[in-house]
Amino acid sequence: MSETKRTLIEDGTELKGTLTSTCPIVVMGRVEGDLTGPSVEVTESGVLSGKAKVTELHSRGELAGEFDADIVQLSGRVRDKTRIRAQSLEVRLKRDEGRVEMVFGDCELAVGDAPDKAKAIAHAMSNGHGKKWKKPEVEEPAVESPPEG
């Protein structure tokens, strides 16, 4: 049986700086800084803050910062001012004391490809949404001259 290599940040470990790995990263402790790798999993006890560029991001812990990934699965906490860009986003709700909850702070989520302005305009024009507005023709009322006299 072959063992899959993983980069582990154990619970109780705090890493500040840059982390780059060619194998999946598992964060059970705390990582602050820049992270690059094929995938990252943030467990319930994990905190990832800073910038991360990965193919897959799975978080059941806490995220803060800026994240770029193709596939994102969230079921933990997303802090204020967090930005997540992804091709696919799945939010899984978790249970805490009988409640179903996913916590988002003040954050920005972008899912899918960045919009192409020219394509969006062409699409709107082809659907008839881009027709030029014409001022309705209104008949001017006749103005009567005051009686001479």
CSV table of C-alpha atoms in Angstrom, one decimal:
chain,number,residue,atom,x,y,z
A,1,MET,CA,0.0,0.0,0.0
A,2,SER,CA,1.5,3.3,-1.0
A,3,GLU,CA,1.2,6.3,1.3
A,4,THR,CA,0.1,9.6,-0.1
A,5,LYS,CA,2.5,12.4,0.8
A,6,ARG,CA,1.0,15.5,2.5
A,7,THR,CA,2.3,18.6,4.1
A,8,LEU,CA,0.9,18.8,7.6
A,9,ILE,CA,0.6,21.8,9.8
A,10,GLU,CA,-0.3,20.1,13.1
A,11,ASP,CA,-2.7,21.5,15.7
A,12,GLY,CA,-0.6,23.7,18.0
A,13,THR,CA,1.8,24.7,15.2
A,14,GLU,CA,1.9,28.3,13.9
A,15,LEU,CA,3.6,29.1,10.6
A,16,LYS,CA,4.2,32.7,9.5
A,17,GLY,CA,5.7,33.4,6.0
A,18,THR,CA,5.6,31.6,2.7
A,19,LEU,CA,4.6,27.9,2.3
A,20,THR,CA,5.0,26.2,-1.1
A,21,SER,CA,4.4,22.5,-1.5
A,22,THR,CA,4.0,20.0,-4.4
A,23,CYS,CA,1.8,17.8,-2.4
A,24,PRO,CA,-1.6,18.4,-0.7
A,25,ILE,CA,-1.4,20.7,2.4
A,26,VAL,CA,-3.4,20.0,5.5
A,27,VAL,CA,-3.8,22.9,8.0
A,28,MET,CA,-4.7,21.8,11.5
A,29,GLY,CA,-2.8,24.6,13.2
A,30,ARG,CA,-2.4,28.2,12.0
A,31,VAL,CA,-0.8,29.5,8.8
A,32,GLU,CA,-0.4,33.2,8.2
A,33,GLY,CA,1.2,34.4,4.9
A,34,ASP,CA,1.3,33.1,1.3
A,35,LEU,CA,0.4,29.5,0.5
A,36,THR,CA,0.8,27.7,-2.8
A,37,GLY,CA,0.2,24.1,-3.6
A,38,PRO,CA,-2.1,21.7,-5.5
A,39,SER,CA,-4.7,21.7,-2.7
A,40,VAL,CA,-5.3,22.8,0.9
A,41,GLU,CA,-7.6,21.4,3.5
A,42,VAL,CA,-8.3,23.5,6.6
A,43,THR,CA,-9.6,21.3,9.4
A,44,GLU,CA,-12.0,22.4,12.1
A,45,SER,CA,-9.1,23.4,14.3
A,46,GLY,CA,-7.2,25.1,11.4
A,47,VAL,CA,-6.8,28.8,10.5
A,48,LEU,CA,-5.5,30.0,7.2
A,49,SER,CA,-5.0,33.7,6.8
A,50,GLY,CA,-3.2,35.5,4.0
A,51,LYS,CA,-3.1,34.6,0.3
A,52,ALA,CA,-3.5,31.2,-1.1
A,53,LYS,CA,-3.3,30.0,-4.8
A,54,VAL,CA,-4.3,26.3,-5.1
A,55,THR,CA,-6.3,24.1,-7.4
A,56,GLU,CA,-8.7,22.9,-4.6
A,57,LEU,CA,-9.6,24.6,-1.2
A,58,HIS,CA,-11.6,22.6,1.4
A,59,SER,CA,-12.2,24.5,4.6
A,60,ARG,CA,-14.0,23.4,7.7
A,61,GLY,CA,-12.0,25.8,9.8
A,62,GLU,CA,-11.3,29.6,9.5
A,63,LEU,CA,-10.3,31.6,6.4
A,64,ALA,CA,-9.2,35.2,6.2
A,65,GLY,CA,-7.5,36.9,3.3
A,66,GLU,CA,-7.4,36.3,-0.5
A,67,PHE,CA,-7.9,32.9,-2.1
A,68,ASP,CA,-7.8,31.7,-5.7
A,69,ALA,CA,-8.8,28.1,-6.5
A,70,ASP,CA,-10.6,26.1,-9.1
A,71,ILE,CA,-12.8,24.2,-6.6
A,72,VAL,CA,-13.8,25.6,-3.2
A,73,GLN,CA,-15.8,23.8,-0.5
A,74,LEU,CA,-16.6,25.8,2.6
A,75,SER,CA,-18.2,24.7,5.9
A,76,GLY,CA,-16.5,26.8,8.5
A,77,ARG,CA,-15.9,30.5,9.1
A,78,VAL,CA,-15.0,33.2,6.6
A,79,ARG,CA,-13.7,36.3,8.2
A,80,ASP,CA,-14.4,40.0,7.2
A,81,LYS,CA,-12.6,41.4,4.2
A,82,THR,CA,-12.0,37.9,2.7
A,83,ARG,CA,-12.0,37.5,-1.0
A,84,ILE,CA,-12.6,34.1,-2.6
A,85,ARG,CA,-12.3,33.5,-6.4
A,86,ALA,CA,-13.3,30.1,-7.7
A,87,GLN,CA,-14.6,28.2,-10.8
A,88,SER,CA,-16.8,26.1,-8.5
A,89,LEU,CA,-18.1,27.0,-5.0
A,90,GLU,CA,-19.9,24.6,-2.6
A,91,VAL,CA,-21.1,25.7,0.8
A,92,ARG,CA,-21.8,22.9,3.3
A,93,LEU,CA,-23.7,23.8,6.4
A,94,LYS,CA,-22.5,22.4,9.7
A,95,ARG,CA,-24.3,21.8,12.9
A,96,ASP,CA,-23.4,23.6,16.1
A,97,GLU,CA,-25.7,22.9,19.1
A,98,GLY,CA,-28.7,21.9,16.9
A,99,ARG,CA,-28.4,24.9,14.5
A,100,VAL,CA,-27.3,24.7,10.9
A,101,GLU,CA,-24.8,27.5,10.3
A,102,MET,CA,-22.2,28.9,7.9
A,103,VAL,CA,-20.6,32.1,9.0
A,104,PHE,CA,-19.6,34.8,6.5
A,105,GLY,CA,-18.1,38.1,7.5
A,106,ASP,CA,-17.9,41.1,5.2
A,107,CYS,CA,-16.4,39.2,2.2
A,108,GLU,CA,-16.4,39.0,-1.6
A,109,LEU,CA,-17.1,35.7,-3.5
A,110,ALA,CA,-16.5,35.4,-7.2
A,111,VAL,CA,-17.6,32.2,-8.9
A,112,GLY,CA,-16.9,31.3,-12.5
A,113,ASP,CA,-14.8,33.0,-15.2
A,114,ALA,CA,-14.3,36.7,-15.0
A,115,PRO,CA,-17.0,38.4,-17.2
A,116,ASP,CA,-16.0,39.5,-20.7
A,117,LYS,CA,-17.5,43.0,-21.1
A,118,ALA,CA,-17.6,42.9,-24.9
A,119,LYS,CA,-19.4,39.5,-24.9
A,120,ALA,CA,-21.9,40.7,-22.2
A,121,ILE,CA,-22.8,43.7,-24.3
A,122,ALA,CA,-23.1,41.6,-27.5
A,123,HIS,CA,-25.3,39.1,-25.7
A,124,ALA,CA,-27.5,41.9,-24.3
A,125,MET,CA,-27.8,43.5,-27.8
A,126,SER,CA,-28.7,40.1,-29.4
A,127,ASN,CA,-31.5,39.5,-26.9
A,128,GLY,CA,-33.2,42.8,-27.7
A,129,HIS,CA,-32.2,44.4,-24.3
A,130,GLY,CA,-29.9,46.8,-26.1
A,131,LYS,CA,-32.5,48.5,-28.3
A,132,LYS,CA,-32.0,52.2,-28.4
A,133,TRP,CA,-34.6,54.2,-26.6
A,134,LYS,CA,-36.7,56.5,-28.7
A,135,LYS,CA,-38.5,59.5,-27.3
A,136,PRO,CA,-42.2,58.9,-27.6
A,137,GLU,CA,-43.8,61.1,-30.2
A,138,VAL,CA,-46.2,63.5,-28.5
A,139,GLU,CA,-48.5,65.8,-30.4
A,140,GLU,CA,-48.0,69.3,-29.4
A,141,PRO,CA,-51.2,71.0,-28.4
A,142,ALA,CA,-52.3,73.9,-30.6
A,143,VAL,CA,-51.7,77.3,-29.0
A,144,GLU,CA,-54.6,79.7,-29.4
A,145,SER,CA,-53.8,83.3,-30.0
A,146,PRO,CA,-55.5,85.7,-27.6
A,147,PRO,CA,-58.5,87.5,-29.1
A,148,GLU,CA,-57.6,90.9,-30.5
A,149,GLY,CA,-59.4,93.6,-29.1
